[in-house]
mmCIF file of C-alpha atoms and ligand atoms in Angstrom:
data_model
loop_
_atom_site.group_PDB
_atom_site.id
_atom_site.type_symbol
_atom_site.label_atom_id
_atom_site.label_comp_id
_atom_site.label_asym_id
_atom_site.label_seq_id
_atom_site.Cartn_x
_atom_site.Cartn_y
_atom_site.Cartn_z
ATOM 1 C CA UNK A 1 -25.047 18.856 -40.883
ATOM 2 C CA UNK A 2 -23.769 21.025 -37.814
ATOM 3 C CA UNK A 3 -22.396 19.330 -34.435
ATOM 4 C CA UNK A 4 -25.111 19.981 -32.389
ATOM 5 C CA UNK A 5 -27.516 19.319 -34.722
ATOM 6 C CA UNK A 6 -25.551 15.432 -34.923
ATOM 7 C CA UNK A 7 -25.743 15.354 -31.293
ATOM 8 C CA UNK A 8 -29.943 16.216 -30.995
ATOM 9 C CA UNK A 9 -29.955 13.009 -34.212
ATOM 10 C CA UNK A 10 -28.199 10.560 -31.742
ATOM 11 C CA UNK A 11 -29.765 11.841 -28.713
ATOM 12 C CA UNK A 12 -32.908 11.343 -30.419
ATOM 13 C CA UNK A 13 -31.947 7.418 -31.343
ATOM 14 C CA UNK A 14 -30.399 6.644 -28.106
ATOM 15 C CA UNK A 15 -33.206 8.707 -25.735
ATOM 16 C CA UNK A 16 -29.846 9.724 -23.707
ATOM 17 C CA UNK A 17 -28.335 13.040 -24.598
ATOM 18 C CA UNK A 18 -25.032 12.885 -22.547
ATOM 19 C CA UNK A 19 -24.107 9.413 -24.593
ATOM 20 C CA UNK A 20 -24.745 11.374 -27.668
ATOM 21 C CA UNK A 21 -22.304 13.900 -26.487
ATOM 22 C CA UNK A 22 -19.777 11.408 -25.371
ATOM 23 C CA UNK A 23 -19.803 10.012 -28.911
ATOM 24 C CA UNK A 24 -19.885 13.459 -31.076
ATOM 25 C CA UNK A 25 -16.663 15.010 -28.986
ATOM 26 C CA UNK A 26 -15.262 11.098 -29.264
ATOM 27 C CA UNK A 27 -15.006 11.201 -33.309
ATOM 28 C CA UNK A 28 -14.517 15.191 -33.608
ATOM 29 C CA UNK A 29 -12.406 15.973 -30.858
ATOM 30 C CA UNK A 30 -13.262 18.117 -28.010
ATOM 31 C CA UNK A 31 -12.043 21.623 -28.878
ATOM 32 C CA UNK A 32 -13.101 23.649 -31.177
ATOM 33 C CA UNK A 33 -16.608 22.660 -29.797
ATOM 34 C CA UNK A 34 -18.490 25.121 -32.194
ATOM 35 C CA UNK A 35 -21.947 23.775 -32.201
ATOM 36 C CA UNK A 36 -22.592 25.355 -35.790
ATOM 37 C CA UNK A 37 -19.295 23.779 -37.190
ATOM 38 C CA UNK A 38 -20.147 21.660 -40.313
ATOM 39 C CA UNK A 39 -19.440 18.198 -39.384
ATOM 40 C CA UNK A 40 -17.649 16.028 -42.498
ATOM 41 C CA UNK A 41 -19.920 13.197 -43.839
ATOM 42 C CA UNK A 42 -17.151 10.494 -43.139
ATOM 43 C CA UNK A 43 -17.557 11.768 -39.295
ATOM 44 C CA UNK A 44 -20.840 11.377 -39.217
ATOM 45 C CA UNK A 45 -21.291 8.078 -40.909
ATOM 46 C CA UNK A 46 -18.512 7.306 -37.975
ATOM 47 C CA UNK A 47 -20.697 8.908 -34.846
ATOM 48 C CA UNK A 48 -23.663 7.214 -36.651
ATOM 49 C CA UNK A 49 -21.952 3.865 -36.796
ATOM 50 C CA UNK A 50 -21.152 4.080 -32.864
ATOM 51 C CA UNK A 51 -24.681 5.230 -31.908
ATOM 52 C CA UNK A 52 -25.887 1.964 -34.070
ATOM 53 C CA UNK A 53 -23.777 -0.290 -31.657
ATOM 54 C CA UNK A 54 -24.734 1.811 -28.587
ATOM 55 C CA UNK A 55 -28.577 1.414 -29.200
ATOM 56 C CA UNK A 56 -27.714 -2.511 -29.944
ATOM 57 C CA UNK A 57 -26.576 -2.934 -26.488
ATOM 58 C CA UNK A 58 -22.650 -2.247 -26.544
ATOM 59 C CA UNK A 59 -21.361 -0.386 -23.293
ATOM 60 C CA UNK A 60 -20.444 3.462 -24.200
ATOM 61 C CA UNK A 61 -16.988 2.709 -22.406
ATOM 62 C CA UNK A 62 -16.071 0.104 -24.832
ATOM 63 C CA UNK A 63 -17.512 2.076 -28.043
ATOM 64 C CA UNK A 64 -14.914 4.887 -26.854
ATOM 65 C CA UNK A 65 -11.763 2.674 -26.217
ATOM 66 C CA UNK A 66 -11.509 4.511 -22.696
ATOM 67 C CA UNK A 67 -13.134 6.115 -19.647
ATOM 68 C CA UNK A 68 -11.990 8.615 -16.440
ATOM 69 C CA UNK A 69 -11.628 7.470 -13.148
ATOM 70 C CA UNK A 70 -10.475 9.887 -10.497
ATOM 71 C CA UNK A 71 -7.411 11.399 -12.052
ATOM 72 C CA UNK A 72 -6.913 8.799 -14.815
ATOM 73 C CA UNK A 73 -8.122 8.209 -17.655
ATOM 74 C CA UNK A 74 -8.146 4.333 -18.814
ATOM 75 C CA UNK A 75 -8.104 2.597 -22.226
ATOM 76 C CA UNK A 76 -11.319 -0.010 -21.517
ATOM 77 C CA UNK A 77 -12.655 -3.059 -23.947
ATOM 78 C CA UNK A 78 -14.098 -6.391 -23.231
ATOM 79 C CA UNK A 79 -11.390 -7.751 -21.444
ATOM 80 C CA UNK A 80 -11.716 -5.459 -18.274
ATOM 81 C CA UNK A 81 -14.631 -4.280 -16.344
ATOM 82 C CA UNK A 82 -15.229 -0.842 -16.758
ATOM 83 C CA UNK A 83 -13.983 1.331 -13.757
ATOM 84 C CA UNK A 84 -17.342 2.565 -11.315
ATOM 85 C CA UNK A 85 -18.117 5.277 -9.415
ATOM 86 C CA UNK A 86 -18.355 3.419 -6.456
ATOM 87 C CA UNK A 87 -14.845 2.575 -6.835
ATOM 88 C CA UNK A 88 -13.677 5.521 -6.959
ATOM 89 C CA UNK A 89 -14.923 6.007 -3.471
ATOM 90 C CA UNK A 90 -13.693 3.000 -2.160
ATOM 91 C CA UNK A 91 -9.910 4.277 -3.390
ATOM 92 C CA UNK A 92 -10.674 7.389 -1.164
ATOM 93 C CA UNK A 93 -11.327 5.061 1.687
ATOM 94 C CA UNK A 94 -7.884 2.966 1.060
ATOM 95 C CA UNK A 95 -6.094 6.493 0.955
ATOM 96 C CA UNK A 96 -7.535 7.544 4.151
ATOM 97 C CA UNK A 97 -6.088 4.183 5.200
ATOM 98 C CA UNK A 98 -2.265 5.227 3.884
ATOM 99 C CA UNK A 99 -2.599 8.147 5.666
ATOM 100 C CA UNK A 100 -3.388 6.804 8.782
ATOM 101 C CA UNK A 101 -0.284 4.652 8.916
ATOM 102 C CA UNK A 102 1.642 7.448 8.749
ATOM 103 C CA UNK A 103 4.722 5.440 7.457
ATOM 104 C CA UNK A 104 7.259 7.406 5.107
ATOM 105 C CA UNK A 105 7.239 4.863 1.739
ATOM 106 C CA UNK A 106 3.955 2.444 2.043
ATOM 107 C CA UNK A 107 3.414 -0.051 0.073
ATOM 108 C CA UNK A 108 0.055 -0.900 -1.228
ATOM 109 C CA UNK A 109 -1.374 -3.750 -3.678
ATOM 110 C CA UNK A 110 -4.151 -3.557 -5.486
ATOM 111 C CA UNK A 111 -5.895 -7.074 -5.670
ATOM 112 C CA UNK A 112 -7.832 -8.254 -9.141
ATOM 113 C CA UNK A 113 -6.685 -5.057 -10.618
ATOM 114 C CA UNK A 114 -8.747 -5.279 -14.246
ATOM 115 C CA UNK A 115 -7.569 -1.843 -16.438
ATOM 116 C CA UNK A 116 -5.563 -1.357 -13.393
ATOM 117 C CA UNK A 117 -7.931 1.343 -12.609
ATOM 118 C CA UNK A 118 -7.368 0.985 -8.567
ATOM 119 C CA UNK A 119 -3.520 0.742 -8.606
ATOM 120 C CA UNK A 120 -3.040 3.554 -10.973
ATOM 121 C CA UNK A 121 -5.075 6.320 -9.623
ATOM 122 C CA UNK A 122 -3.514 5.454 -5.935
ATOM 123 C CA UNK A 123 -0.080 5.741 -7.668
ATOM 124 C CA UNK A 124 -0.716 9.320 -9.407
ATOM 125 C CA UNK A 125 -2.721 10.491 -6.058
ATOM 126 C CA UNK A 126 0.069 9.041 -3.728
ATOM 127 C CA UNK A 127 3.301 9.993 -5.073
ATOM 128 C CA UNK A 128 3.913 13.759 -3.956
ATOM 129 C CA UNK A 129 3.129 12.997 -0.199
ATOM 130 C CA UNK A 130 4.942 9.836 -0.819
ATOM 131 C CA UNK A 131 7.360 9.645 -3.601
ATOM 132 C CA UNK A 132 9.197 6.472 -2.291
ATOM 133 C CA UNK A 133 6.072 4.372 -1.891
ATOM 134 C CA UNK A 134 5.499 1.229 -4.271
ATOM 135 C CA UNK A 135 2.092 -0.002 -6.147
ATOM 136 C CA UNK A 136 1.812 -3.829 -6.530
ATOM 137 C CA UNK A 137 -1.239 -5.271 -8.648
ATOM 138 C CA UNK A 138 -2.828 -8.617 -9.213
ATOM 139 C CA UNK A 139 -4.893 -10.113 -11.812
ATOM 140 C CA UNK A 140 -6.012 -13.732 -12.721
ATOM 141 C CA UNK A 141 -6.516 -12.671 -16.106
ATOM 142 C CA UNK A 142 -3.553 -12.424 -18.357
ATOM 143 C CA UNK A 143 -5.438 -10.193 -20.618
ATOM 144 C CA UNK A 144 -6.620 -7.940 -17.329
ATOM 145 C CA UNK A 145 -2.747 -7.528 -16.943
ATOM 146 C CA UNK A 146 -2.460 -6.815 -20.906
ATOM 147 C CA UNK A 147 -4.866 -3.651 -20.611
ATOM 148 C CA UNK A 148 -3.485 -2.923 -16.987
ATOM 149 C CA UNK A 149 0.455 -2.460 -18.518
ATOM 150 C CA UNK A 150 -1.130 0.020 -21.311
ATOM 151 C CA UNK A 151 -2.550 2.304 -18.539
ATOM 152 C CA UNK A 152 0.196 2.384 -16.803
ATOM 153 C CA UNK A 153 2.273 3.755 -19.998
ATOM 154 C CA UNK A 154 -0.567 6.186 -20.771
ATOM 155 C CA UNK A 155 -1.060 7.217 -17.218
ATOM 156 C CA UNK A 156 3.325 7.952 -16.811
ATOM 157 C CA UNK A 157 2.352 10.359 -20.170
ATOM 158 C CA UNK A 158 -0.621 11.905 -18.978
ATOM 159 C CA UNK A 159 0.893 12.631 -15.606
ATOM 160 C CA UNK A 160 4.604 13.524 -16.758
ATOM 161 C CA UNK A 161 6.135 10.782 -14.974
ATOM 162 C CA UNK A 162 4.768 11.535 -11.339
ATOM 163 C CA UNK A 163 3.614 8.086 -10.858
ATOM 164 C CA UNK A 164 4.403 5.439 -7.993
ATOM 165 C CA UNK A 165 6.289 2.680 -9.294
ATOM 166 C CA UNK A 166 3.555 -0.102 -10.517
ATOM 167 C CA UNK A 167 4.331 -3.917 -10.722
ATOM 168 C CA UNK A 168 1.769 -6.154 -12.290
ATOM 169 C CA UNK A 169 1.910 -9.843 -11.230
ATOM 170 C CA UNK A 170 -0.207 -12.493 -12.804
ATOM 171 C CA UNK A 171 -2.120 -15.336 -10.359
ATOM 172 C CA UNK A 172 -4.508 -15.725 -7.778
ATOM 173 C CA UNK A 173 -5.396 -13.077 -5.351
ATOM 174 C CA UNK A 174 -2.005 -12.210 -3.649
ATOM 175 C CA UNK A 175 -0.208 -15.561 -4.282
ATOM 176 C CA UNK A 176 1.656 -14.274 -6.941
ATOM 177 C CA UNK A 177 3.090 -11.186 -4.835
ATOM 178 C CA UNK A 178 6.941 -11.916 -4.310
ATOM 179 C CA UNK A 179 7.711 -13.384 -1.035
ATOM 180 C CA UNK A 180 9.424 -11.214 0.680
ATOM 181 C CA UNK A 181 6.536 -8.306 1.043
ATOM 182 C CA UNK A 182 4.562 -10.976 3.091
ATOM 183 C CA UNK A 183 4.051 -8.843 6.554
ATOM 184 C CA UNK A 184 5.598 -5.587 4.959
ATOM 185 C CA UNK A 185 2.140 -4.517 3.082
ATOM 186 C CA UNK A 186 0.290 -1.543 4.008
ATOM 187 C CA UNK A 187 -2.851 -1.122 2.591
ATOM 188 C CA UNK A 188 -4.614 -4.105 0.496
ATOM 189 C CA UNK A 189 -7.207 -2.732 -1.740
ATOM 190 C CA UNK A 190 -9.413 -5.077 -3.756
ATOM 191 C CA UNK A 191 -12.516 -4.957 -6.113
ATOM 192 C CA UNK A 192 -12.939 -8.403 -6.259
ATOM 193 C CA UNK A 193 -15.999 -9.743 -8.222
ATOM 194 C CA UNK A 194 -18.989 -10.423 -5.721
ATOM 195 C CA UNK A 195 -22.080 -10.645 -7.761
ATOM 196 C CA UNK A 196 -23.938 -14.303 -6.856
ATOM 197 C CA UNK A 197 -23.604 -16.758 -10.216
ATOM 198 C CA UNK A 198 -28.139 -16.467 -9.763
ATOM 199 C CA UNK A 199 -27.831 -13.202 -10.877
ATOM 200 C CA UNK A 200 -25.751 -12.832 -14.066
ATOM 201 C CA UNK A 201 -28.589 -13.905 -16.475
ATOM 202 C CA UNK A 202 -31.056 -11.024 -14.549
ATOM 203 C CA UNK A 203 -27.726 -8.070 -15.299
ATOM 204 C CA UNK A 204 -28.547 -5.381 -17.873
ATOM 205 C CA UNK A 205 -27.296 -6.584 -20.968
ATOM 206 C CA UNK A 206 -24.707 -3.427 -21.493
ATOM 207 C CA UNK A 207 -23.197 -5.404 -17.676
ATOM 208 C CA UNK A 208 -23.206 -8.996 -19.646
ATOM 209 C CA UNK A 209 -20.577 -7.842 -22.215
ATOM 210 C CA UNK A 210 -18.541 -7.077 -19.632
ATOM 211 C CA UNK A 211 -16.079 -10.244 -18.171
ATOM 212 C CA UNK A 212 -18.204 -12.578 -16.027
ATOM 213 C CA UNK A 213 -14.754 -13.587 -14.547
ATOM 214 C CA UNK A 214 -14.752 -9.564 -12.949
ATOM 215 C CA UNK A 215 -18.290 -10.063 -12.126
ATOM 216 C CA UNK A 216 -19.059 -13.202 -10.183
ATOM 217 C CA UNK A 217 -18.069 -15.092 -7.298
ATOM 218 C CA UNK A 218 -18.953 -18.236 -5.542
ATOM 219 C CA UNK A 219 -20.760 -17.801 -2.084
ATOM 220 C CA UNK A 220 -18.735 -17.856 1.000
ATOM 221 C CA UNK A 221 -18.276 -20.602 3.363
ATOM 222 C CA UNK A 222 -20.799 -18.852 5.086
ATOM 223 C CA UNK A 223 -23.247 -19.265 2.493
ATOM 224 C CA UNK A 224 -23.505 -16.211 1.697
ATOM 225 C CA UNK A 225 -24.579 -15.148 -2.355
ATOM 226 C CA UNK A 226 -20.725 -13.933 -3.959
ATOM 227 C CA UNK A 227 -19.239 -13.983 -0.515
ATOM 228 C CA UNK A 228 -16.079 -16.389 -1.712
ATOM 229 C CA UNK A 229 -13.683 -13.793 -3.228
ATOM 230 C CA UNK A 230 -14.396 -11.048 -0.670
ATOM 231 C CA UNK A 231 -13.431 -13.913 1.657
ATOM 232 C CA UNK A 232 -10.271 -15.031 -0.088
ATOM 233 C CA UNK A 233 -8.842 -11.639 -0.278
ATOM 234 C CA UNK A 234 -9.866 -11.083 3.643
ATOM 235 C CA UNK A 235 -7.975 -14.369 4.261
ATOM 236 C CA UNK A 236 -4.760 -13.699 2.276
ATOM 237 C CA UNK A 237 -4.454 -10.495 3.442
ATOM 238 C CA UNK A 238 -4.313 -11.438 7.073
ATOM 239 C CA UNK A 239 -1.027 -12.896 6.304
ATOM 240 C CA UNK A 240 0.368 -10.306 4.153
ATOM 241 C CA UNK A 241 -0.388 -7.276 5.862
ATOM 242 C CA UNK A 242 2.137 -5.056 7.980
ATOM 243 C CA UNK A 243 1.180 -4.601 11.413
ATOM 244 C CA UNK A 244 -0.138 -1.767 11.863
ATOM 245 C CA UNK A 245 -2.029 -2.325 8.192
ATOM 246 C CA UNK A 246 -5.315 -2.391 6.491
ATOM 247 C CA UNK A 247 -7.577 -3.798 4.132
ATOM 248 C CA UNK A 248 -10.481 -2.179 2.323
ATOM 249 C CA UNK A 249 -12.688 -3.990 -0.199
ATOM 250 C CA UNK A 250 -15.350 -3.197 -2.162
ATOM 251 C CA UNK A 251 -18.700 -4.887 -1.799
ATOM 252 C CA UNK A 252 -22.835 -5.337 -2.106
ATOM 253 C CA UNK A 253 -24.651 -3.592 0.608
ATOM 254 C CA UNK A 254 -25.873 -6.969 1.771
ATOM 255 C CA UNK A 255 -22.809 -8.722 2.163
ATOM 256 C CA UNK A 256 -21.755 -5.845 4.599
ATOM 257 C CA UNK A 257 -22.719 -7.751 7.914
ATOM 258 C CA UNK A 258 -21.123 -10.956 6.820
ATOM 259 C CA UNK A 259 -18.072 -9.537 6.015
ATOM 260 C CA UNK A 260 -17.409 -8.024 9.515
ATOM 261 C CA UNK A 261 -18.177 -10.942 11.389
ATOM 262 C CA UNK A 262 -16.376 -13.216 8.675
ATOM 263 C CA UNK A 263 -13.430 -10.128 9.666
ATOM 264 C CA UNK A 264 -13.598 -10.833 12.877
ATOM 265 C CA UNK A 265 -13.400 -14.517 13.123
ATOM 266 C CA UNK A 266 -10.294 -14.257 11.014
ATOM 267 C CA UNK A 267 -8.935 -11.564 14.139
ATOM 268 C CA UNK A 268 -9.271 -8.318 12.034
ATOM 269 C CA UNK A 269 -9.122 -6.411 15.489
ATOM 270 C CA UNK A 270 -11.349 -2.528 13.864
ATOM 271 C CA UNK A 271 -13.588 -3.209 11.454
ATOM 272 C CA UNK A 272 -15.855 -1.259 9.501
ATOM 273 C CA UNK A 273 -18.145 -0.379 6.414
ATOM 274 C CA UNK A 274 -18.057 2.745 4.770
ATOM 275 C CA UNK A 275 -20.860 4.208 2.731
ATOM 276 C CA UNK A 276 -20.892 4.743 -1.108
ATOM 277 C CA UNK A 277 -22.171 8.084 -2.879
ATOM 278 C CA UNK A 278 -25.790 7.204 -2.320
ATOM 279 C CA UNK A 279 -25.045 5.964 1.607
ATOM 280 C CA UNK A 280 -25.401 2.267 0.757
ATOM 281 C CA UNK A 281 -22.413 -0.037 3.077
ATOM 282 C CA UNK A 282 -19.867 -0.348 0.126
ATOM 283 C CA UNK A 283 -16.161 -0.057 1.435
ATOM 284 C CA UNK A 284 -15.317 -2.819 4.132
ATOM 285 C CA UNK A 285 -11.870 -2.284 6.144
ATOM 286 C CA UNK A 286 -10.789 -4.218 8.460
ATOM 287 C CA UNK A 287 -7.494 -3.123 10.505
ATOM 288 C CA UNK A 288 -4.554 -5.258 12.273
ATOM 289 C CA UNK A 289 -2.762 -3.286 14.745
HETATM 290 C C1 SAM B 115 -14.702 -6.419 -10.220
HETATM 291 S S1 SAM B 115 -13.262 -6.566 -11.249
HETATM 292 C C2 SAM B 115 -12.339 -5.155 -10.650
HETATM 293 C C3 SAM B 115 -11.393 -4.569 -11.635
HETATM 294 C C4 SAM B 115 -10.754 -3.241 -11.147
HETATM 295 N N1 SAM B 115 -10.040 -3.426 -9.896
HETATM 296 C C5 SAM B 115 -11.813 -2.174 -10.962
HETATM 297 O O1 SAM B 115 -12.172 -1.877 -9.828
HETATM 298 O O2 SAM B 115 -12.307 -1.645 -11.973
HETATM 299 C C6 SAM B 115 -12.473 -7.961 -10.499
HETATM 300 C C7 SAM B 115 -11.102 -8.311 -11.075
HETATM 301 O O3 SAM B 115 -10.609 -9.432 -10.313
HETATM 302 C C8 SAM B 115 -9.998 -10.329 -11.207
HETATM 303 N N2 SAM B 115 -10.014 -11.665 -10.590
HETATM 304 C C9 SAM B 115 -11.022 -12.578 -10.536
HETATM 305 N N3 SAM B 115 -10.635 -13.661 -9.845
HETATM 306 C C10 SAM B 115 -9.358 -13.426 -9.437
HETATM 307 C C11 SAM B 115 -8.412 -14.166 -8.660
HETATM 308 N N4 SAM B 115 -8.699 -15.371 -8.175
HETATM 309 N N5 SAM B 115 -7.217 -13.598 -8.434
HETATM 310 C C12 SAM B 115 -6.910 -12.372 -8.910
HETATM 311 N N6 SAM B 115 -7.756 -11.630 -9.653
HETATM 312 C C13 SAM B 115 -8.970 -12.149 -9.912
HETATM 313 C C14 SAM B 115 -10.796 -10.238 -12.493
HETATM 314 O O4 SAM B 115 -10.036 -10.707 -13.595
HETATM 315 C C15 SAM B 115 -11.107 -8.742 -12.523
HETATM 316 O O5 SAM B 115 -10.114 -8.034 -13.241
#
């Protein structure tokens, strides 16, 4: 059997021909890509074998140990969430945000970091325009914090060292962040779960092997659905921010309006919601001058 004629077998079980792909350059490498290159039967029993736990409902991401997000790429399994697009965005907001400040070494923390995904792409993209800056992360989840510390290894490799110092601390939101960077933090950037506990059992299954710790939140004291950690981190970071400073968090479209006026009644004095890739409100920030 040839390479591409492995791919059009796997496309053909998993009705998605870029998955397929993912999976054939996965087990055979990516280079020499010859599509006519016989493919050895132990390889394809292998490619097979993934496809099988694909079509049974396993996330690709997990099936290949890692994924890319902006310019890193991240070992993934079932005890992170898999980096998103949308996130990607939302780091591209928080960056605007560093830039803004115009301060000479900021220091940003990256709230309920998971594979550390946020943190370590703002530490590659950060470091020649600020090579004294510092990266702080968070995670509740020991085993977040176990994946996180392996990215940042393999991130210092695949970006020969030109990486922001990282620290990963283990607790609740920014609790665990040492004491003395309370009013000296620039940027906050979070991801924090905000999917309402109602809607777990409706999530594609591929979403439900993912942590439901990453995924859901209470509601807010508002009442609104998966409000509560949004709000936590919005709280917290009132206190920890420098002034000038900023927070940007990721959220649902329709938590958008209650997270500016929940912004404001905390004193956030500029507040705002950027759009994501397909214009839906997705990046709050809220600024302290
Ligand atoms: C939506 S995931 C985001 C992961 C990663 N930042 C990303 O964007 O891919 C939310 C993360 O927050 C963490 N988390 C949940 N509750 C937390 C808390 N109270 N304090 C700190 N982290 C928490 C979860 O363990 C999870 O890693």
């Amino acid at each position: 059997m040839t390479r591409s004629e492995l791919v059009t077998e796997l496309a053909a079980t998993l009705g998605a021909s870029h998955e397929a792909r993912f999976i054939v350059q996965e087990v055979l490498g990516s280079s020499p890509p010859i599509s006519t290159s016989p493919v050895e039967a132990a390889d394809v029993q292998v490619a097979r074998s993934l496809a099988a736990r694909r079509g049974a409902g396993e996330p690709l991401q997990y099936l290949l140990g890692h994924w890319a997000f902006r310019t890193v790429d991240l070992l993934v399994d079932p005890r992170v969430l898999i980096p998103r697009p949308e996130t990607e965005q939302v780091v591209e907001v928080a960056l605007q945000e560093v830039r803004l400040l115009n301060v000479a070494n900021p220091t940003v923390v990256d709230a309920g970091t998971g594979s550390g995904a946020i943190a370590l792409a703002m530490a590659t993209e950060l470091t020649r325009q600020y090579p004294t800056g510092q990266v702080w992360a968070t995670d509740a989840s020991a085993d977040a914090l176990e994946v996180a510390t392996a990215n940042l290894d393999r991130v210092r490799v695949q970006h020969n060292s030109m990486v922001l110092p990282v620290t990963f601390v283990q607790g609740s939101w920014l609790h665990p962040l040492p004491s003395q960077l309370k009013g000296s933090i620039d940027v906050i950037v979070s991801n924090p779960p905000y999917v309402d506990a109602s809607e777990w059992a409706g999530l594609p299954p591929d979403v439900r092997c993912e942590p439901r710790s990453a995924l859901v939140a209470a509601p807010g004291s508002d009442g609104t659905p998966g409000l509560g950690d949004i709000e936590a981190v919005l709280t917290q970071a009132w206190t920890w921010l420098s002034r000038p400073g900023a927070v940007v968090i990721e959220l649902a479209p329709h938590q958008a309006d209650h997270a500016i006026a929940m912004a404001r009644d905390i004193g956030y004095g500029e507040v705002r919601v950027e759009p994501d890739l397909s214009d839906r409100p997705r990046a709050f920030v809220g600024q302290v001058a």
